[in-house]
Coordinates of N, CA and C in Angstrom, one line a residue:
M1 N 0.9 -1.2 0.0 CA 0.0 0.0 0.0 C 0.9 1.2 0.0
A2 N 0.5 2.2 -0.8 CA 1.4 3.4 -0.9 C 1.1 4.4 0.3
S3 N 2.1 5.1 0.7 CA 1.9 6.1 1.6 C 1.4 7.4 0.9
A4 N 0.8 8.3 1.7 CA 0.2 9.5 1.1 C 1.2 10.3 0.3
G5 N 0.9 10.6 -0.9 CA 1.7 11.4 -1.8 C 2.8 10.6 -2.5
T6 N 2.8 9.3 -2.4 CA 3.9 8.5 -3.0 C 3.3 7.7 -4.1
A7 N 3.9 7.7 -5.3 CA 3.4 6.9 -6.4 C 3.7 5.4 -6.1
W8 N 2.7 4.6 -6.2 CA 2.9 3.2 -5.9 C 3.1 2.4 -7.2
V9 N 4.1 1.6 -7.3 CA 4.4 0.8 -8.5 C 4.6 -0.6 -8.0
P10 N 3.9 -1.6 -8.6 CA 4.1 -3.0 -8.2 C 5.5 -3.4 -8.6
T11 N 6.3 -3.7 -7.6 CA 7.8 -4.0 -7.8 C 8.1 -5.3 -8.4
T12 N 7.2 -6.3 -8.3 CA 7.5 -7.6 -8.7 C 7.1 -8.0 -10.1
W13 N 6.1 -7.2 -10.6 CA 5.6 -7.5 -12.0 C 5.2 -6.4 -12.8
S14 N 5.6 -5.1 -12.5 CA 5.1 -4.0 -13.2 C 5.6 -4.0 -14.7
R15 N 6.8 -4.6 -14.9 CA 7.3 -4.7 -16.3 C 7.2 -6.1 -16.9
S16 N 6.4 -6.9 -16.3 CA 6.3 -8.3 -16.8 C 5.2 -8.4 -17.8
I17 N 4.3 -7.3 -18.0 CA 3.2 -7.3 -18.9 C 3.6 -6.3 -20.0
P18 N 4.0 -6.7 -21.2 CA 4.4 -5.7 -22.2 C 3.2 -4.9 -22.7
A19 N 3.4 -3.6 -22.7 CA 2.3 -2.6 -23.1 C 2.4 -2.4 -24.6
A20 N 2.1 -3.5 -25.4 CA 2.2 -3.4 -26.8 C 1.1 -2.7 -27.5
S21 N 0.0 -2.4 -26.7 CA -1.1 -1.7 -27.3 C -1.7 -0.8 -26.2
E22 N -2.7 0.0 -26.6 CA -3.4 0.9 -25.7 C -4.1 0.1 -24.6
T23 N -4.7 -1.0 -24.9 CA -5.3 -1.8 -23.9 C -4.3 -2.4 -22.9
D24 N -3.2 -2.9 -23.4 CA -2.2 -3.4 -22.5 C -1.7 -2.3 -21.6
A25 N -1.5 -1.1 -22.1 CA -1.0 0.0 -21.3 C -2.1 0.4 -20.2
A26 N -3.3 0.4 -20.6 CA -4.4 0.7 -19.7 C -4.4 -0.3 -18.5
R27 N -4.3 -1.5 -18.9 CA -4.2 -2.6 -17.8 C -3.0 -2.4 -16.9
L28 N -1.9 -2.2 -17.5 CA -0.7 -2.0 -16.7 C -0.8 -0.8 -15.8
G29 N -1.3 0.3 -16.3 CA -1.5 1.5 -15.5 C -2.6 1.3 -14.4
A30 N -3.7 0.7 -14.7 CA -4.8 0.5 -13.8 C -4.3 -0.4 -12.6
L31 N -3.5 -1.4 -12.9 CA -3.0 -2.3 -11.9 C -2.0 -1.7 -10.9
T32 N -1.7 -0.4 -11.1 CA -0.9 0.3 -10.1 C -1.8 0.8 -9.0
T33 N -3.1 0.6 -9.1 CA -4.0 0.9 -8.0 C -3.6 0.1 -6.7
P34 N -3.5 0.8 -5.6 CA -3.1 0.0 -4.4 C -4.1 -1.1 -4.1
G35 N -3.6 -2.3 -3.8 CA -4.4 -3.4 -3.5 C -4.9 -4.2 -4.7
A36 N -4.5 -3.7 -5.9 CA -5.0 -4.4 -7.1 C -4.3 -5.8 -7.2
S37 N -5.0 -6.7 -7.7 CA -4.5 -8.1 -8.0 C -4.1 -8.2 -9.4
R38 N -3.1 -9.0 -9.7 CA -2.6 -9.2 -11.1 C -3.8 -9.8 -11.9
D39 N -4.7 -10.5 -11.3 CA -5.8 -11.2 -12.0 C -7.0 -10.3 -12.1
S40 N -7.0 -9.1 -11.6 CA -8.1 -8.2 -11.7 C -8.5 -7.9 -13.2
I41 N -9.7 -7.8 -13.5 CA -10.2 -7.3 -14.8 C -10.2 -5.8 -14.8
V42 N -9.7 -5.2 -15.8 CA -9.7 -3.7 -16.0 C -10.7 -3.3 -17.0
V43 N -11.6 -2.4 -16.6 CA -12.5 -1.8 -17.5 C -12.1 -0.3 -17.7
D44 N -11.7 0.0 -18.9 CA -11.2 1.3 -19.3 C -12.3 2.0 -20.1
L45 N -12.9 3.1 -19.5 CA -14.0 3.8 -20.1 C -13.5 5.0 -20.8
G46 N -13.8 5.2 -22.0 CA -13.4 6.3 -22.8 C -14.6 7.0 -23.4
G47 N -14.4 8.0 -24.2 CA -15.5 8.7 -24.9 C -16.2 7.8 -25.9
G48 N -15.4 7.0 -26.6 CA -16.0 6.3 -27.7 C -16.0 4.8 -27.5
T49 N -15.2 4.2 -26.6 CA -15.2 2.8 -26.4 C -15.1 2.4 -24.9
M50 N -15.4 1.2 -24.6 CA -15.2 0.5 -23.4 C -14.3 -0.6 -23.6
D51 N -13.1 -0.6 -23.0 CA -12.2 -1.7 -23.1 C -12.2 -2.6 -21.9
V52 N -12.6 -3.9 -22.1 CA -12.6 -4.8 -21.0 C -11.4 -5.7 -21.1
I53 N -10.5 -5.7 -20.2 CA -9.2 -6.2 -20.4 C -8.9 -7.2 -19.2
A54 N -8.7 -8.5 -19.6 CA -8.4 -9.5 -18.7 C -6.9 -9.9 -18.9
T55 N -6.4 -10.9 -18.1 CA -5.0 -11.2 -18.2 C -4.6 -11.7 -19.6
E56 N -5.4 -12.5 -20.2 CA -5.1 -13.2 -21.4 C -6.0 -12.7 -22.6
S57 N -6.9 -11.9 -22.4 CA -7.8 -11.5 -23.5 C -8.4 -10.1 -23.2
S58 N -9.0 -9.5 -24.2 CA -9.6 -8.2 -24.1 C -10.7 -8.1 -25.1
R59 N -11.7 -7.2 -24.8 CA -12.7 -6.9 -25.8 C -12.9 -5.4 -25.8
V60 N -13.1 -4.8 -27.0 CA -13.3 -3.4 -27.2 C -14.8 -3.2 -27.6
L61 N -15.6 -2.5 -26.8 CA -17.0 -2.3 -27.1 C -17.2 -0.9 -27.5
A62 N -18.0 -0.6 -28.5 CA -18.3 0.7 -29.0 C -19.3 1.4 -28.0
G63 N -19.2 2.7 -28.0 CA -20.2 3.5 -27.2 C -19.6 4.3 -26.1
C64 N -19.8 3.9 -24.9 CA -19.3 4.5 -23.7 C -19.8 5.9 -23.5
G65 N -18.9 6.8 -23.1 CA -19.3 8.2 -22.7 C -20.2 8.9 -23.8
Q66 N -19.8 8.8 -25.0 CA -20.5 9.5 -26.1 C -21.9 8.9 -26.3
L67 N -22.0 7.6 -26.0 CA -23.3 6.9 -26.2 C -24.2 7.4 -25.0
V68 N -23.7 7.6 -23.8 CA -24.5 8.1 -22.7 C -25.0 9.5 -23.1
T69 N -24.1 10.3 -23.6 CA -24.5 11.7 -24.0 C -25.6 11.7 -25.1
A70 N -25.4 10.8 -26.1 CA -26.5 10.7 -27.1 C -27.8 10.2 -26.6
A71 N -27.8 9.3 -25.6 CA -29.0 8.8 -25.0 C -29.7 9.8 -24.2
V72 N -28.9 10.6 -23.4 CA -29.5 11.7 -22.6 C -30.1 12.8 -23.5
A73 N -29.4 13.1 -24.6 CA -29.9 14.1 -25.5 C -31.2 13.7 -26.2
A74 N -31.3 12.4 -26.6 CA -32.5 11.9 -27.2 C -33.6 11.8 -26.2
A75 N -33.3 11.4 -25.0 CA -34.4 11.3 -24.0 C -35.0 12.6 -23.6
L76 N -34.2 13.7 -23.6 CA -34.6 15.0 -23.1 C -35.0 15.9 -24.3
G77 N -34.5 15.6 -25.5 CA -34.7 16.5 -26.6 C -33.8 17.7 -26.5
V78 N -32.6 17.5 -26.1 CA -31.7 18.7 -25.9 C -30.4 18.4 -26.8
P79 N -29.6 19.4 -27.1 CA -28.4 19.2 -27.9 C -27.4 18.4 -27.1
N80 N -26.5 17.8 -27.8 CA -25.4 17.0 -27.2 C -24.6 17.8 -26.2
A81 N -24.3 19.0 -26.6 CA -23.4 19.9 -25.8 C -24.1 20.1 -24.4
L82 N -25.4 20.2 -24.3 CA -26.1 20.4 -23.1 C -26.1 19.0 -22.3
A83 N -26.4 18.0 -23.1 CA -26.4 16.6 -22.5 C -25.1 16.2 -21.8
E84 N -24.0 16.7 -22.3 CA -22.7 16.5 -21.7 C -22.7 16.9 -20.2
W85 N -23.3 18.1 -19.9 CA -23.4 18.6 -18.6 C -24.5 17.9 -17.8
V86 N -25.6 17.6 -18.4 CA -26.8 17.1 -17.7 C -26.5 15.7 -17.2
K87 N -25.7 14.9 -17.9 CA -25.5 13.5 -17.6 C -24.6 13.3 -16.3
R88 N -23.9 14.4 -16.0 CA -22.8 14.2 -15.0 C -23.2 14.3 -13.6
T89 N -24.1 15.2 -13.2 CA -24.4 15.5 -11.8 C -25.9 15.5 -11.5
P90 N -26.2 15.4 -10.2 CA -27.6 15.5 -9.8 C -28.2 16.8 -10.2
S91 N -29.5 16.8 -10.4 CA -30.3 18.0 -10.8 C -31.0 18.6 -9.6
T92 N -31.5 19.8 -9.8 CA -32.4 20.5 -8.9 C -33.5 21.1 -9.6
R93 N -34.7 21.1 -9.1 CA -35.9 21.8 -9.7 C -36.1 23.1 -9.0
I94 N -36.1 24.2 -9.8 CA -36.3 25.5 -9.2 C -37.8 25.7 -9.1
E95 N -38.3 25.7 -7.9 CA -39.8 25.7 -7.7 C -40.3 27.2 -7.7
S96 N -39.5 28.1 -7.2 CA -39.9 29.5 -7.2 C -38.6 30.3 -7.2
S97 N -38.8 31.6 -7.0 CA -37.6 32.5 -7.1 C -36.6 32.2 -6.0
H98 N -37.1 31.6 -4.9 CA -36.2 31.4 -3.8 C -36.1 29.9 -3.2
V99 N -36.8 29.0 -3.9 CA -36.9 27.6 -3.4 C -36.6 26.6 -4.5
A100 N -35.8 25.6 -4.1 CA -35.5 24.5 -5.0 C -35.8 23.2 -4.3
I101 N -36.0 22.1 -5.2 CA -36.1 20.8 -4.7 C -35.1 19.9 -5.3
T102 N -34.4 19.1 -4.4 CA -33.3 18.3 -4.8 C -33.8 16.9 -5.2
E103 N -32.9 16.0 -5.7 CA -33.4 14.7 -6.2 C -33.8 13.8 -5.0
D104 N -33.3 14.1 -3.8 CA -33.8 13.3 -2.7 C -35.0 13.9 -2.0
G105 N -35.6 14.9 -2.6 CA -36.9 15.4 -2.1 C -36.7 16.6 -1.1
R106 N -35.5 17.0 -0.8 CA -35.3 18.1 0.1 C -35.7 19.4 -0.6
R107 N -36.3 20.3 0.2 CA -36.6 21.7 -0.2 C -35.5 22.6 0.4
T108 N -34.9 23.3 -0.5 CA -33.8 24.2 0.0 C -34.0 25.6 -0.5
F109 N -33.5 26.6 0.3 CA -33.6 28.0 -0.1 C -32.4 28.4 -0.8
L110 N -32.6 29.2 -1.9 CA -31.5 29.6 -2.8 C -30.8 30.8 -2.1
D111 N -29.5 31.0 -2.5 CA -28.8 32.1 -1.9 C -29.3 33.4 -2.4
G112 N -29.8 33.4 -3.6 CA -30.4 34.7 -4.2 C -31.5 34.3 -5.2
P113 N -32.2 35.3 -5.7 CA -33.3 35.1 -6.6 C -32.9 34.2 -7.8
A114 N -33.7 33.3 -8.2 CA -33.5 32.5 -9.4 C -33.8 33.3 -10.6
R115 N -33.0 32.9 -11.7 CA -33.3 33.5 -13.0 C -34.7 33.1 -13.5
A116 N -35.4 34.0 -14.2 CA -36.7 33.7 -14.7 C -36.8 32.5 -15.5
D117 N -35.7 32.2 -16.3 CA -35.7 31.1 -17.3 C -35.5 29.7 -16.6
T118 N -35.2 29.7 -15.3 CA -35.0 28.5 -14.6 C -36.2 28.1 -13.7
I119 N -37.1 28.9 -13.5 CA -38.3 28.6 -12.6 C -39.2 27.6 -13.2
G120 N -39.5 26.5 -12.5 CA -40.3 25.4 -13.0 C -39.5 24.4 -13.8
R121 N -38.2 24.5 -13.8 CA -37.4 23.6 -14.6 C -36.3 23.0 -13.8
L122 N -35.9 21.8 -14.3 CA -34.7 21.2 -13.7 C -33.4 21.9 -14.2
V123 N -32.5 22.0 -13.3 CA -31.2 22.7 -13.6 C -30.0 21.8 -13.1
V124 N -28.9 22.0 -13.8 CA -27.6 21.4 -13.3 C -26.6 22.6 -13.3
D125 N -25.5 22.4 -12.5 CA -24.4 23.3 -12.6 C -23.7 23.2 -13.9
G126 N -23.5 24.4 -14.5 CA -22.7 24.4 -15.8 C -21.5 25.2 -15.6
P127 N -20.8 25.5 -16.7 CA -19.5 26.2 -16.6 C -19.6 27.7 -16.1
T128 N -20.8 28.2 -16.3 CA -21.0 29.7 -16.0 C -22.2 29.9 -15.1
G129 N -22.6 28.8 -14.4 CA -23.8 28.9 -13.5 C -24.8 27.8 -13.8
V130 N -26.0 27.9 -13.2 CA -26.9 26.8 -13.4 C -27.5 26.9 -14.8
V131 N -27.8 25.7 -15.4 CA -28.2 25.5 -16.7 C -29.6 24.8 -16.7
P132 N -30.7 25.4 -17.2 CA -32.0 24.7 -17.2 C -32.0 23.7 -18.4
F133 N -32.7 22.6 -18.2 CA -32.8 21.7 -19.3 C -34.1 21.0 -19.6
T134 N -35.0 21.0 -18.6 CA -36.4 20.4 -18.9 C -37.4 20.8 -17.9
D135 N -38.6 20.9 -18.3 CA -39.7 21.1 -17.3 C -40.7 19.9 -17.3
R136 N -40.3 18.8 -18.0 CA -41.2 17.7 -18.2 C -41.1 16.6 -17.1
L137 N -40.0 16.7 -16.3 CA -39.7 15.6 -15.3 C -39.5 16.3 -13.9
D138 N -39.8 15.6 -12.8 CA -39.4 16.1 -11.5 C -38.0 15.5 -11.2
P139 N -37.4 16.0 -10.2 CA -36.0 15.6 -9.9 C -35.8 14.0 -9.8
R140 N -36.8 13.4 -9.0 CA -36.6 12.0 -8.8 C -36.8 11.2 -10.1
Q141 N -37.8 11.6 -10.9 CA -38.0 11.0 -12.2 C -36.7 11.0 -13.1
W142 N -36.1 12.2 -13.1 CA -34.9 12.4 -14.0 C -33.8 11.6 -13.4
A143 N -33.6 11.5 -12.1 CA -32.5 10.7 -11.5 C -32.7 9.3 -11.9
A144 N -33.9 8.7 -11.8 CA -34.1 7.3 -12.1 C -33.8 7.1 -13.6
L145 N -34.3 8.0 -14.5 CA -34.1 7.8 -15.9 C -32.6 7.9 -16.2
R146 N -31.9 8.9 -15.6 CA -30.5 9.1 -15.9 C -29.7 7.8 -15.5
R147 N -30.0 7.2 -14.4 CA -29.3 6.0 -14.0 C -29.6 4.8 -14.9
E148 N -30.9 4.7 -15.3 CA -31.2 3.6 -16.2 C -30.6 3.8 -17.6
L149 N -30.4 5.0 -18.1 CA -29.6 5.2 -19.3 C -28.2 4.7 -19.2
K150 N -27.6 5.0 -18.0 CA -26.2 4.5 -17.8 C -26.1 3.0 -17.7
V151 N -27.2 2.4 -17.1 CA -27.2 0.9 -17.1 C -27.3 0.4 -18.6
A152 N -28.2 1.0 -19.3 CA -28.4 0.5 -20.7 C -27.2 0.7 -21.6
C153 N -26.5 1.8 -21.4 CA -25.4 2.1 -22.3 C -24.1 1.5 -21.8
L154 N -23.9 1.3 -20.5 CA -22.6 0.9 -20.0 C -22.7 -0.4 -19.2
G155 N -23.6 -0.5 -18.3 CA -23.7 -1.7 -17.5 C -24.0 -3.0 -18.3
R156 N -24.9 -2.9 -19.2 CA -25.2 -4.1 -20.0 C -24.1 -4.4 -21.0
A157 N -23.4 -3.3 -21.5 CA -22.3 -3.6 -22.4 C -21.2 -4.3 -21.7
A158 N -20.9 -4.0 -20.4 CA -19.9 -4.7 -19.7 C -20.4 -6.2 -19.4
A159 N -21.7 -6.3 -19.2 CA -22.2 -7.7 -19.0 C -22.0 -8.5 -20.3
R160 N -22.2 -7.9 -21.4 CA -22.0 -8.6 -22.7 C -20.6 -9.1 -22.9
A161 N -19.7 -8.4 -22.2 CA -18.3 -8.9 -22.3 C -18.0 -10.0 -21.4
G162 N -19.0 -10.9 -21.3 CA -18.9 -12.0 -20.3 C -17.7 -12.9 -20.5
V163 N -17.2 -13.1 -21.7 CA -16.1 -14.0 -21.9 C -14.9 -13.5 -21.2
A164 N -14.6 -12.2 -21.3 CA -13.5 -11.6 -20.6 C -13.6 -11.6 -19.1
L165 N -14.9 -11.5 -18.6 CA -15.1 -11.4 -17.2 C -15.3 -12.8 -16.5
T166 N -15.2 -13.9 -17.3 CA -15.4 -15.2 -16.7 C -14.4 -15.5 -15.7
G167 N -14.8 -15.8 -14.5 CA -13.9 -16.1 -13.4 C -13.4 -14.9 -12.7
A168 N -13.8 -13.7 -13.1 CA -13.2 -12.5 -12.4 C -13.8 -12.4 -11.0
S169 N -13.0 -12.0 -10.0 CA -13.5 -11.7 -8.7 C -13.6 -10.2 -8.4
D170 N -12.8 -9.4 -9.2 CA -12.8 -8.0 -9.0 C -12.5 -7.3 -10.3
V171 N -13.1 -6.1 -10.4 CA -13.0 -5.3 -11.6 C -12.5 -3.9 -11.2
I172 N -11.5 -3.4 -11.8 CA -11.0 -2.0 -11.6 C -11.4 -1.1 -12.8
V173 N -12.1 -0.1 -12.5 CA -12.6 0.8 -13.5 C -11.8 2.1 -13.6
V174 N -11.3 2.4 -14.8 CA -10.5 3.6 -15.0 C -11.1 4.4 -16.2
G175 N -10.5 5.5 -16.5 CA -11.0 6.4 -17.6 C -11.8 7.5 -17.0
G176 N -12.0 8.6 -17.8 CA -12.8 9.7 -17.3 C -14.1 9.4 -16.7
P177 N -15.0 8.6 -17.4 CA -16.3 8.3 -16.9 C -16.3 7.6 -15.6
A178 N -15.2 7.0 -15.2 CA -15.1 6.2 -13.9 C -15.3 7.1 -12.7
A179 N -15.1 8.4 -12.9 CA -15.3 9.4 -11.8 C -16.8 9.5 -11.4
D180 N -17.7 9.1 -12.3 CA -19.1 9.2 -12.0 C -19.6 8.0 -11.2
P181 N -20.0 8.3 -9.9 CA -20.4 7.1 -9.1 C -21.6 6.4 -9.6
E182 N -22.5 7.0 -10.5 CA -23.6 6.3 -11.0 C -23.2 5.3 -12.1
I183 N -22.0 5.5 -12.7 CA -21.5 4.5 -13.7 C -21.0 3.3 -13.0
L184 N -20.3 3.5 -11.8 CA -19.9 2.3 -11.0 C -21.1 1.6 -10.6
W185 N -22.2 2.3 -10.1 CA -23.4 1.6 -9.7 C -24.0 0.8 -10.9
A186 N -24.0 1.4 -12.1 CA -24.6 0.7 -13.3 C -23.8 -0.6 -13.6
L187 N -22.5 -0.5 -13.4 CA -21.7 -1.7 -13.7 C -22.0 -2.8 -12.6
R188 N -22.0 -2.4 -11.3 CA -22.3 -3.3 -10.2 C -23.7 -4.0 -10.4
R189 N -24.6 -3.2 -10.9 CA -26.0 -3.7 -11.1 C -26.0 -4.8 -12.2
C190 N -25.2 -4.7 -13.2 CA -25.3 -5.7 -14.3 C -24.3 -6.8 -14.3
L191 N -23.2 -6.7 -13.4 CA -22.3 -7.8 -13.3 C -22.7 -8.8 -12.2
P192 N -22.1 -10.0 -12.2 CA -22.5 -10.9 -11.2 C -22.2 -10.4 -9.8
R193 N -23.1 -10.8 -8.9 CA -23.0 -10.3 -7.5 C -21.7 -10.6 -6.8
E194 N -21.0 -11.7 -7.2 CA -19.7 -12.0 -6.6 C -18.6 -11.2 -7.1
V195 N -18.8 -10.4 -8.1 CA -17.7 -9.5 -8.7 C -17.7 -8.2 -8.0
T196 N -16.6 -7.8 -7.4 CA -16.4 -6.5 -6.8 C -15.9 -5.5 -7.8
V197 N -16.6 -4.4 -7.8 CA -16.3 -3.3 -8.8 C -15.8 -2.1 -8.0
G198 N -14.7 -1.6 -8.4 CA -14.1 -0.5 -7.7 C -13.4 0.5 -8.7
R199 N -13.3 1.7 -8.2 CA -12.7 2.8 -9.0 C -11.2 2.7 -8.9
G200 N -10.4 2.8 -10.0 CA -9.0 2.7 -9.9 C -8.4 4.0 -9.4
S201 N -7.2 3.9 -8.9 CA -6.4 5.1 -8.5 C -5.0 4.9 -9.0
V202 N -4.8 5.4 -10.2 CA -3.5 5.1 -10.9 C -2.3 5.6 -10.1
A203 N -1.4 4.8 -9.8 CA -0.2 5.1 -9.1 C -0.5 5.7 -7.7
A204 N -1.7 5.4 -7.2 CA -2.2 5.8 -5.9 C -2.5 7.3 -5.8
Q205 N -2.3 8.1 -6.8 CA -2.5 9.5 -6.7 C -3.0 10.2 -8.0
L206 N -3.1 9.5 -9.1 CA -3.5 10.1 -10.3 C -4.9 9.9 -10.7
G207 N -5.7 9.3 -9.8 CA -7.1 9.1 -10.1 C -7.4 8.1 -11.2
T208 N -8.4 8.3 -12.0 CA -8.9 7.4 -12.9 C -8.4 7.6 -14.4
R209 N -7.9 8.8 -14.7 CA -7.8 9.3 -16.1 C -6.5 8.8 -16.8
Y210 N -5.5 8.5 -16.1 CA -4.2 8.4 -16.7 C -3.6 7.0 -16.8
A211 N -4.5 6.0 -16.8 CA -4.0 4.6 -16.8 C -3.2 4.3 -18.0
V212 N -3.6 4.7 -19.2 CA -2.9 4.4 -20.5 C -1.5 5.1 -20.4
A213 N -1.5 6.4 -20.1 CA -0.3 7.2 -20.1 C 0.7 6.6 -19.1
Y214 N 0.2 6.3 -17.9 CA 1.1 5.7 -16.9 C 1.6 4.4 -17.3
G215 N 0.7 3.6 -17.9 CA 1.2 2.2 -18.4 C 2.2 2.3 -19.4
L216 N 2.1 3.3 -20.4 CA 3.1 3.5 -21.4 C 4.4 4.0 -20.8
A217 N 4.3 4.8 -19.8 CA 5.5 5.3 -19.1 C 6.3 4.2 -18.4
L218 N 5.5 3.3 -17.7 CA 6.1 2.2 -17.1 C 6.8 1.2 -18.1
N219 N 6.2 1.1 -19.2 CA 6.8 0.2 -20.2 C 7.9 0.8 -21.0
G220 N 8.1 2.1 -20.9 CA 9.1 2.8 -21.7 C 10.5 2.7 -21.2

C-alpha cells in the first residue's frame, strides 16, 4: 500500500506485462491501484469505447461516454453539448424564485433570486452557472431515468463482455467516466453479485484518467 503522496508501483511484476497496445497500457496503469490483484479485470471507459481487459484477453466495445451523451440528448430532446453537462451531476428543480427541490426530495432555499428562465425547470451546474434543461420531469424521475440510461449504455455492455469477465472476482474501472459514481453503480448492477467493482487510482495518486499514459511510461 502506498503512503500518502507517494506513487505506488508494483515492484515484482510492473514490467512483466508488455504494453504493446493501448489496452495493454491501460491494464498496466490500472493495476498500479493500491491493493490491485494481477488477476483483476480492468474496464477502461473512454469517450467512444469501453475496453474490458483480462490477463489473457480483451474486448473493445463501442459506445461508452458518447453513447450516454447521445442517449441523454435523445431522452430529453436537448443538444449533445447540453447533454454532456446534464448526464454528469444530480439536478435540482427550481420551484420558485427562492426555493429549489433536490433529487432526494429536500426543499432548499436559494442564496439569491433564481433567474426567470430556470423557474419550474430542472437545472444542473454548468461552466458559468446553473443550466436549465427540462420542465417535463421532476428531480426523482430524472434521477431514475439518468441511472437507467447509464445501465443501458454501459452496465449491459460490460455484462455482454462476459467472456473476458469469466472467473473474475474484482473489476478495476478507469478512464474519465469512472469518476461518475452512477456509472460504477450501473456496472455493479449488471455484473455478477460475486464480482467486486471499484474505481482505480493510478499510481495511488493520479485518479482514474491516466491509466494508459502511466502504463506506457512504465513500459518505456
